[in-house]
């Protein structure tokens, strides 16, 4: 009798599978290019051994209308996603390409781009007014509300549109930990409540990007 293991059905990479068998992740960690841009946007590329739970290499581009940043580093598998958050005053778009072999993250990812409106609407905050409506773009099919740690024990709220992957459980939990506040997502036009609040919107964008690299 013979048997056959179908790797594709379980979405396993053959190289990673053999690596696990013959040397184990702790003895033979994945090697990746590492390049984390600073405030100026530039970085020095190095080669690193990934932590044992970081089994994917990644090339990532994030940005919006005002900025663009490119990263290369190690990733845990549940962080391999694409998505965007639109708060009206700014939109952050994240495109990630993941791979599972040594030094595989040398390829560039297509630029982030601001997609066309998709017709869905959510509430957004503008200073003290959270009754304004925002038209969502591209894959942003959820409305989002977040309570952000504003320092000194105070919190403030932001609202807007988000894509499904931003609202998935792992990303939501990690982002909540980074911003020090609660995040909720809902589906349906204007489902994210229109109550007024004092909103310091810029507090949200940097933690959103930070979640990808430091969680």
Coordinates of N, CA and C in Angstrom, one line a residue:
X1 N 0.8 -1.2 0.0 CA 0.0 0.0 0.0 C 0.9 1.2 0.0
X2 N 0.4 2.3 -0.6 CA 1.1 3.6 -0.6 C 0.1 4.7 -0.1
X3 N 0.7 5.8 0.2 CA -0.1 6.9 0.6 C 0.6 8.2 0.1
X4 N -0.2 9.2 0.0 CA 0.2 10.5 -0.5 C -0.2 11.6 0.4
X5 N 0.7 12.5 0.7 CA 0.3 13.7 1.5 C 0.1 14.9 0.5
X6 N -1.0 15.5 0.5 CA -1.3 16.6 -0.3 C -1.0 17.9 0.4
X7 N 0.1 18.6 0.1 CA 0.4 19.8 0.9 C -0.5 20.9 0.6
X8 N -0.9 21.0 -0.7 CA -1.7 22.2 -1.1 C -3.0 22.3 -0.3
X9 N -3.6 21.1 0.0 CA -4.9 21.1 0.7 C -4.8 21.7 2.1
X10 N -3.6 21.6 2.7 CA -3.4 22.2 4.0 C -2.6 23.5 3.9
X11 N -2.4 23.9 2.7 CA -1.7 25.2 2.5 C -0.3 25.3 3.2
X12 N 0.4 24.2 3.1 CA 1.7 24.1 3.7 C 2.8 24.3 2.6
X13 N 3.8 25.1 2.9 CA 4.9 25.3 2.0 C 5.9 24.1 2.2
X14 N 6.3 23.5 1.1 CA 7.2 22.3 1.2 C 8.5 22.6 1.8
X15 N 9.1 23.7 1.5 CA 10.4 24.1 2.0 C 10.3 24.2 3.6
X16 N 9.2 24.9 4.0 CA 9.1 25.1 5.5 C 8.8 23.8 6.1
X17 N 8.0 22.9 5.5 CA 7.7 21.5 6.0 C 9.0 20.7 6.2
X18 N 9.8 20.7 5.2 CA 11.1 19.9 5.3 C 12.0 20.6 6.4
X19 N 12.0 21.9 6.4 CA 12.8 22.6 7.4 C 12.4 22.2 8.8
X20 N 11.1 22.1 9.1 CA 10.6 21.7 10.4 C 11.1 20.3 10.7
X21 N 11.1 19.4 9.7 CA 11.4 17.9 10.0 C 12.9 17.8 10.3
X22 N 13.8 18.4 9.5 CA 15.2 18.1 9.5 C 16.0 18.9 10.5
X23 N 15.5 20.1 10.9 CA 16.3 20.9 11.8 C 15.5 21.6 12.9
X24 N 14.2 21.7 12.7 CA 13.4 22.4 13.7 C 13.5 23.9 13.6
X25 N 12.4 24.6 13.9 CA 12.5 26.1 13.7 C 13.5 26.7 14.7
X26 N 13.6 26.2 15.9 CA 14.5 26.8 16.9 C 16.0 26.7 16.5
X27 N 16.3 25.5 15.8 CA 17.7 25.3 15.4 C 18.0 26.0 14.1
X28 N 17.0 26.1 13.2 CA 17.2 26.7 11.9 C 16.1 27.7 11.7
X29 N 16.2 28.9 12.3 CA 15.2 29.9 12.1 C 15.2 30.5 10.7
X30 N 14.0 31.0 10.3 CA 13.9 31.6 9.0 C 14.8 32.8 9.0
X31 N 15.4 33.0 7.9 CA 16.3 34.2 7.7 C 15.5 35.2 6.8
X32 N 15.5 36.5 7.1 CA 14.8 37.5 6.4 C 15.6 38.7 6.2
X33 N 15.3 39.5 5.2 CA 15.8 40.9 5.1 C 15.0 41.7 6.1
X34 N 15.7 42.6 6.8 CA 15.1 43.5 7.8 C 15.4 44.9 7.4
X35 N 14.3 45.7 7.2 CA 14.5 47.1 6.9 C 13.3 47.9 7.4
X36 N 13.4 48.5 8.6 CA 12.3 49.3 9.2 C 12.6 50.7 9.1
X37 N 11.8 51.5 8.3 CA 12.1 52.9 8.0 C 12.0 53.8 9.2
X38 N 12.8 54.8 9.3 CA 12.7 55.8 10.4 C 11.8 56.9 9.9
X39 N 11.8 58.0 10.7 CA 11.0 59.1 10.4 C 11.2 59.7 9.0
X40 N 12.4 59.6 8.5 CA 12.6 60.1 7.1 C 12.2 59.2 6.0
X41 N 11.8 58.0 6.4 CA 11.4 57.0 5.4 C 12.4 56.1 4.9
X42 N 13.7 56.3 5.2 CA 14.8 55.5 4.7 C 15.2 54.5 5.8
X43 N 15.9 53.4 5.4 CA 16.4 52.4 6.3 C 17.6 51.7 5.7
X44 N 18.3 51.0 6.6 CA 19.5 50.2 6.2 C 19.1 48.8 6.3
X45 N 19.2 48.1 5.1 CA 18.7 46.7 5.0 C 19.8 45.7 5.6
X46 N 19.3 44.8 6.5 CA 20.2 43.8 7.1 C 19.6 42.4 6.9
X47 N 20.3 41.4 7.3 CA 19.7 40.0 7.3 C 19.6 39.6 8.7
X48 N 18.5 39.0 9.1 CA 18.3 38.6 10.5 C 17.7 37.2 10.6
X49 N 17.9 36.6 11.7 CA 17.2 35.3 12.0 C 15.9 35.7 12.8
X50 N 14.8 35.1 12.3 CA 13.5 35.4 12.8 C 13.3 34.7 14.1
X51 N 12.5 35.2 15.1 CA 12.0 34.5 16.2 C 11.3 33.2 15.8
X52 N 11.2 32.2 16.7 CA 10.6 30.9 16.3 C 9.2 31.0 15.8
X53 N 8.4 31.9 16.4 CA 7.0 32.0 16.0 C 6.8 32.9 14.7
X54 N 7.8 33.5 14.3 CA 7.7 34.3 13.1 C 8.2 33.5 11.9
X55 N 7.3 32.8 11.3 CA 7.6 31.8 10.3 C 7.5 32.4 8.8
X56 N 7.2 33.6 8.7 CA 7.0 34.2 7.4 C 7.9 35.5 7.2
X57 N 8.4 35.6 6.0 CA 9.1 36.9 5.7 C 8.1 37.8 5.0
X58 N 8.2 39.1 5.1 CA 7.2 40.0 4.5 C 7.9 41.2 3.9
X59 N 7.3 41.6 2.8 CA 7.5 43.0 2.3 C 6.2 43.7 2.4
X60 N 6.3 44.9 2.9 CA 5.1 45.7 3.2 C 5.2 47.1 2.7
X61 N 4.1 47.6 2.1 CA 4.1 49.0 1.8 C 2.8 49.6 2.4
X62 N 2.9 50.7 3.1 CA 1.8 51.4 3.7 C 1.8 52.8 3.3
X63 N 0.7 53.4 3.3 CA 0.6 54.8 3.0 C -0.8 55.3 2.6
X64 N -0.8 56.6 2.3 CA -2.1 57.2 1.9 C -1.8 58.4 1.0
X65 N -2.5 59.4 1.2 CA -2.3 60.6 0.3 C -1.1 61.3 0.7
X66 N -0.6 61.3 1.9 CA 0.5 62.1 2.4 C 1.8 61.4 2.5
X67 N 1.8 60.1 2.5 CA 3.1 59.4 2.8 C 3.1 58.0 2.2
X68 N 4.3 57.4 2.2 CA 4.5 56.1 1.8 C 5.7 55.5 2.5
X69 N 5.6 54.3 3.0 CA 6.7 53.7 3.7 C 6.8 52.2 3.3
X70 N 8.0 51.7 3.2 CA 8.2 50.3 2.8 C 9.0 49.6 3.9
X71 N 8.5 48.5 4.3 CA 9.2 47.7 5.3 C 9.6 46.3 4.8
X72 N 10.6 45.7 5.3 CA 10.9 44.2 5.1 C 11.3 43.7 6.5
X73 N 10.7 42.6 6.9 CA 11.0 42.0 8.2 C 10.4 40.6 8.3
X74 N 10.5 40.0 9.5 CA 9.8 38.8 9.9 C 8.4 39.0 10.3
X75 N 7.5 38.0 10.0 CA 6.1 38.2 10.4 C 5.6 36.9 11.0
X76 N 4.7 36.9 12.0 CA 3.9 35.7 12.3 C 2.8 35.6 11.3
X77 N 2.4 34.3 11.0 CA 1.5 34.1 9.9 C 0.2 34.8 10.0
X78 N -0.3 35.1 11.2 CA -1.7 35.7 11.3 C -1.6 37.2 11.1
X79 N -0.4 37.8 10.8 CA -0.3 39.2 10.5 C -0.2 39.4 9.0
X80 N -0.3 38.4 8.2 CA -0.2 38.5 6.7 C -1.6 38.9 6.2
X81 N -1.8 40.2 6.1 CA -3.1 40.7 5.6 C -3.0 42.0 4.9
X82 N -4.0 42.3 4.1 CA -4.1 43.6 3.4 C -5.3 44.3 4.0
X83 N -5.2 45.6 4.1 CA -6.4 46.3 4.6 C -6.2 47.8 4.6
X84 N -7.3 48.5 5.0 CA -7.2 50.0 5.1 C -8.2 50.5 6.2
X85 N -7.8 51.6 6.7 CA -8.7 52.4 7.6 C -8.8 53.8 7.1
X86 N -10.1 54.3 7.0 CA -10.3 55.6 6.5 C -11.1 56.4 7.6
X87 N -10.4 57.4 8.1 CA -11.1 58.2 9.2 C -11.5 59.6 8.7
X88 N -11.6 59.7 7.3 CA -12.0 61.0 6.7 C -10.9 62.0 6.6
X89 N -10.2 62.3 7.6 CA -9.1 63.3 7.5 C -7.9 62.6 6.9
X90 N -7.8 61.3 7.0 CA -6.6 60.5 6.5 C -7.0 59.1 6.3
X91 N -6.4 58.5 5.3 CA -6.6 57.0 5.1 C -5.3 56.3 5.1
X92 N -5.2 55.2 5.8 CA -4.0 54.4 5.9 C -4.3 53.1 5.2
X93 N -3.5 52.8 4.2 CA -3.6 51.6 3.4 C -2.4 50.7 3.6
X94 N -2.6 49.4 3.9 CA -1.5 48.5 4.2 C -1.6 47.3 3.2
X95 N -0.5 47.1 2.4 CA -0.4 45.9 1.5 C 0.8 45.1 2.0
X96 N 0.6 43.8 2.2 CA 1.6 42.9 2.7 C 1.8 41.7 1.8
X97 N 3.0 41.4 1.5 CA 3.3 40.2 0.7 C 4.1 39.3 1.6
X98 N 3.7 38.1 1.9 CA 4.4 37.2 2.8 C 4.9 36.0 2.1
X99 N 6.0 35.4 2.6 CA 6.6 34.2 2.0 C 7.3 33.4 3.1
X100 N 7.7 32.2 2.8 CA 8.2 31.2 3.8 C 9.5 30.6 3.6
X101 N 10.4 31.1 2.7 CA 11.7 30.6 2.5 C 12.7 31.7 2.9
X102 N 14.0 31.2 3.1 CA 15.0 32.1 3.6 C 15.2 33.3 2.6
X103 N 15.3 34.5 3.1 CA 15.6 35.7 2.3 C 14.6 35.9 1.1
X104 N 13.4 35.4 1.3 CA 12.4 35.5 0.3 C 11.7 36.9 0.2
X105 N 11.9 37.7 1.1 CA 11.2 39.0 1.2 C 11.9 40.1 0.5
X106 N 12.6 39.8 -0.6 CA 13.4 40.9 -1.3 C 12.6 41.6 -2.4
X107 N 11.4 41.0 -2.7 CA 10.6 41.6 -3.8 C 9.8 42.7 -3.3
X108 N 9.6 43.7 -4.2 CA 8.7 44.8 -3.8 C 7.3 44.5 -4.0
X109 N 6.5 45.1 -3.1 CA 5.0 45.0 -3.1 C 4.5 46.1 -3.9
X110 N 3.4 45.9 -4.7 CA 2.8 47.0 -5.4 C 2.4 48.2 -4.5
X111 N 2.5 49.4 -5.0 CA 2.2 50.6 -4.2 C 0.8 50.5 -3.5
X112 N 0.7 51.0 -2.3 CA -0.6 51.3 -1.7 C -1.3 52.3 -2.6
X113 N -2.6 52.2 -2.7 CA -3.3 53.2 -3.5 C -4.7 53.4 -2.8
X114 N -5.2 54.6 -3.0 CA -6.5 55.0 -2.5 C -7.5 54.5 -3.5
X115 N -8.4 53.6 -3.1 CA -9.4 53.0 -4.0 C -10.6 54.0 -4.2
X116 N -11.4 53.6 -5.2 CA -12.6 54.4 -5.5 C -13.7 54.1 -4.4
X117 N -14.6 55.1 -4.2 CA -15.7 54.9 -3.3 C -16.5 53.7 -3.6
X118 N -17.0 53.0 -2.6 CA -17.7 51.7 -2.8 C -19.2 51.9 -2.4
X119 N -19.6 53.1 -2.0 CA -21.0 53.4 -1.7 C -21.4 53.2 -0.3
X120 N -20.6 52.5 0.5 CA -21.0 52.3 1.9 C -20.6 53.6 2.7
X121 N -21.4 53.8 3.8 CA -21.2 55.0 4.6 C -21.1 54.7 6.1
X122 N -20.2 55.5 6.7 CA -20.0 55.4 8.2 C -19.9 56.8 8.8
X123 N -20.2 56.9 10.1 CA -20.0 58.1 10.7 C -18.5 58.4 10.9
X124 N -18.1 59.7 10.9 CA -16.7 60.1 11.2 C -16.8 61.2 12.2
X125 N -15.6 61.5 12.9 CA -15.5 62.6 13.9 C -14.8 63.7 13.2
X126 N -15.3 64.9 13.4 CA -14.6 66.1 13.0 C -14.6 67.1 14.2
X127 N -13.5 67.2 14.9 CA -13.4 68.0 16.1 C -14.4 67.4 17.1
X128 N -15.4 68.2 17.6 CA -16.4 67.7 18.5 C -17.6 67.1 17.9
X129 N -17.6 67.0 16.6 CA -18.8 66.6 15.9 C -18.6 65.2 15.3
X130 N -19.3 64.2 15.8 CA -19.3 62.8 15.2 C -20.5 62.5 14.5
X131 N -21.2 63.5 13.9 CA -22.4 63.2 13.2 C -22.2 63.3 11.7
X132 N -21.0 63.6 11.2 CA -20.7 63.7 9.8 C -20.6 62.3 9.2
X133 N -21.0 62.2 7.9 CA -20.9 60.9 7.3 C -19.7 60.8 6.4
X134 N -19.2 59.6 6.2 CA -18.0 59.4 5.4 C -18.3 58.3 4.4
X135 N -17.9 58.5 3.1 CA -18.1 57.4 2.1 C -16.9 56.5 2.1
X136 N -17.1 55.3 2.2 CA -15.9 54.3 2.3 C -15.4 54.0 0.9
X137 N -14.1 53.5 0.9 CA -13.4 53.2 -0.3 C -13.1 51.8 -0.4
X138 N -12.9 51.3 -1.7 CA -12.4 49.9 -1.9 C -13.0 48.8 -1.1
X139 N -12.2 48.1 -0.3 CA -12.7 47.0 0.5 C -13.1 47.4 1.9
X140 N -13.3 48.6 2.1 CA -13.7 49.1 3.4 C -15.2 48.9 3.6
X141 N -15.6 47.7 4.0 CA -17.0 47.4 4.2 C -17.5 47.3 5.6
X142 N -16.7 47.7 6.5 CA -17.1 47.8 8.0 C -17.0 49.3 8.4
X143 N -17.8 49.6 9.4 CA -17.6 50.9 10.2 C -16.8 50.6 11.5
X144 N -16.0 51.5 11.9 CA -15.2 51.3 13.0 C -15.3 52.5 14.0
X145 N -15.3 52.1 15.3 CA -15.3 53.1 16.4 C -14.1 52.7 17.3
X146 N -13.4 53.7 17.8 CA -12.2 53.4 18.6 C -12.1 54.4 19.7
X147 N -11.8 53.9 20.9 CA -11.5 54.8 22.1 C -10.0 54.8 22.2
X148 N -9.4 55.9 22.0 CA -7.9 56.0 22.0 C -7.4 56.7 23.3
X149 N -6.3 56.1 23.8 CA -5.7 56.7 25.0 C -5.0 58.0 24.6
X150 N -5.5 59.1 25.1 CA -5.0 60.4 24.8 C -4.0 60.9 25.8
X151 N -3.6 60.1 26.8 CA -2.6 60.5 27.8 C -3.3 61.1 29.0
X152 N -2.6 61.0 30.1 CA -3.2 61.6 31.3 C -4.5 61.0 31.8
X153 N -4.7 59.7 31.4 CA -5.9 59.0 31.8 C -7.1 59.3 31.0
X154 N -6.9 60.2 30.0 CA -8.1 60.6 29.2 C -8.2 59.7 27.9
X155 N -9.4 59.5 27.4 CA -9.6 58.8 26.2 C -10.4 59.7 25.2
X156 N -10.2 59.4 23.9 CA -11.0 60.2 22.9 C -11.4 59.2 21.9
X157 N -12.4 59.5 21.1 CA -13.0 58.6 20.1 C -12.7 59.0 18.7
X158 N -12.5 58.0 17.9 CA -12.4 58.2 16.4 C -13.4 57.2 15.7
X159 N -13.9 57.6 14.6 CA -14.8 56.8 13.8 C -14.5 56.8 12.4
X160 N -14.8 55.8 11.6 CA -14.6 55.8 10.2 C -14.9 54.5 9.5
X161 N -14.2 54.2 8.4 CA -14.4 53.0 7.7 C -13.2 52.1 7.8
X162 N -13.4 50.8 7.7 CA -12.3 49.8 7.8 C -12.6 48.6 6.9
X163 N -11.5 47.9 6.4 CA -11.7 46.7 5.7 C -11.9 45.5 6.6
X164 N -12.3 44.4 6.1 CA -12.6 43.2 6.9 C -11.4 42.7 7.7
X165 N -10.2 42.7 7.1 CA -9.1 42.2 7.8 C -8.6 43.1 8.9
X166 N -8.8 44.4 8.9 CA -8.5 45.2 10.0 C -9.4 44.9 11.2
X167 N -10.6 44.5 10.8 CA -11.6 44.2 11.9 C -11.6 42.7 12.3
X168 N -10.7 41.9 11.8 CA -10.7 40.5 12.2 C -10.1 40.4 13.6
X169 N -10.4 39.4 14.3 CA -10.1 39.3 15.8 C -8.7 39.5 16.1
X170 N -7.7 38.9 15.5 CA -6.3 39.1 15.9 C -5.9 40.6 15.7
X171 N -6.2 41.2 14.6 CA -5.8 42.6 14.3 C -6.5 43.5 15.3
X172 N -7.7 43.3 15.6 CA -8.5 44.2 16.5 C -7.9 44.1 17.9
X173 N -7.6 42.9 18.3 CA -7.1 42.7 19.7 C -5.7 43.4 19.9
X174 N -4.9 43.2 18.8 CA -3.5 43.8 18.9 C -3.6 45.3 18.8
X175 N -4.4 45.8 18.0 CA -4.5 47.3 17.8 C -5.1 47.9 19.1
X176 N -6.0 47.2 19.7 CA -6.6 47.7 21.0 C -5.5 47.8 22.1
X177 N -4.6 46.8 22.1 CA -3.5 46.8 23.1 C -2.5 48.0 22.8
X178 N -2.3 48.2 21.5 CA -1.3 49.3 21.1 C -1.9 50.7 21.5
X179 N -3.1 50.9 21.1 CA -3.7 52.3 21.3 C -4.2 52.5 22.7
X180 N -4.3 51.4 23.5 CA -4.7 51.5 24.9 C -6.2 51.8 25.0
X181 N -7.0 51.3 24.1 CA -8.4 51.6 24.2 C -9.2 50.5 23.4
X182 N -10.5 50.6 23.4 CA -11.4 49.7 22.8 C -11.6 50.0 21.3
X183 N -11.8 48.9 20.5 CA -12.2 49.1 19.1 C -13.4 48.2 18.8
X184 N -14.3 48.7 18.1 CA -15.5 47.9 17.7 C -15.7 48.1 16.2
X185 N -16.1 47.1 15.5 CA -16.5 47.1 14.1 C -17.9 46.7 13.9
X186 N -18.6 47.2 12.9 CA -19.9 46.7 12.6 C -20.1 46.8 11.1
X187 N -21.1 46.1 10.6 CA -21.5 46.1 9.2 C -22.8 46.8 9.0
X188 N -23.0 47.5 8.0 CA -24.2 48.2 7.7 C -24.0 49.7 7.7
X189 N -24.6 50.4 6.8 CA -24.4 51.9 6.7 C -24.7 52.6 8.0
X190 N -23.8 53.4 8.4 CA -23.9 54.3 9.6 C -24.2 53.5 10.8
X191 N -23.6 52.4 11.0 CA -23.9 51.5 12.1 C -23.0 51.9 13.3
X192 N -22.0 52.8 13.1 CA -21.0 53.1 14.2 C -21.4 54.3 15.1
X193 N -22.7 54.5 15.3 CA -23.2 55.5 16.3 C -22.7 56.9 16.0
X194 N -23.6 57.8 16.1 CA -23.3 59.2 15.8 C -23.2 60.1 17.0
X195 N -23.0 59.6 18.2 CA -22.9 60.4 19.4 C -21.7 61.4 19.3
X196 N -21.9 62.6 19.8 CA -20.8 63.6 19.7 C -19.8 63.3 20.8
X197 N -18.5 63.7 20.5 CA -17.4 63.5 21.4 C -16.3 64.4 21.0
X198 N -15.4 64.6 21.9 CA -14.2 65.4 21.6 C -13.2 64.4 21.0
X199 N -12.7 64.7 19.8 CA -11.9 63.7 19.1 C -10.6 64.3 18.6
X200 N -9.5 63.7 19.0 CA -8.1 64.1 18.6 C -7.7 63.0 17.6
X201 N -8.0 63.2 16.3 CA -8.0 62.1 15.3 C -6.6 61.6 15.0
X202 N -5.6 62.4 15.1 CA -4.3 62.0 14.7 C -3.7 60.9 15.6
X203 N -4.3 60.7 16.8 CA -3.8 59.7 17.7 C -3.9 58.3 17.2
X204 N -4.8 58.1 16.2 CA -5.1 56.8 15.8 C -4.2 56.2 14.7
X205 N -3.7 57.1 13.8 CA -3.0 56.6 12.6 C -1.7 55.9 12.9
X206 N -0.8 56.5 13.7 CA 0.5 55.9 14.0 C 0.4 54.5 14.7
X207 N -0.5 54.4 15.7 CA -0.6 53.1 16.3 C -1.2 52.0 15.3
X208 N -2.0 52.4 14.4 CA -2.5 51.5 13.4 C -1.3 50.9 12.6
X209 N -0.4 51.7 12.2 CA 0.8 51.1 11.5 C 1.7 50.4 12.4
X210 N 1.8 50.8 13.6 CA 2.7 50.2 14.6 C 2.3 48.8 14.9
X211 N 1.0 48.6 14.9 CA 0.4 47.2 15.2 C 1.1 46.1 14.4
X212 N 1.4 46.5 13.1 CA 1.9 45.4 12.2 C 3.3 45.0 12.6
X213 N 4.1 45.9 13.2 CA 5.5 45.6 13.4 C 5.9 45.3 14.8
X214 N 5.1 45.8 15.8 CA 5.6 45.7 17.1 C 4.7 44.9 18.0
X215 N 3.6 44.2 17.5 CA 2.7 43.4 18.3 C 3.3 42.0 18.4

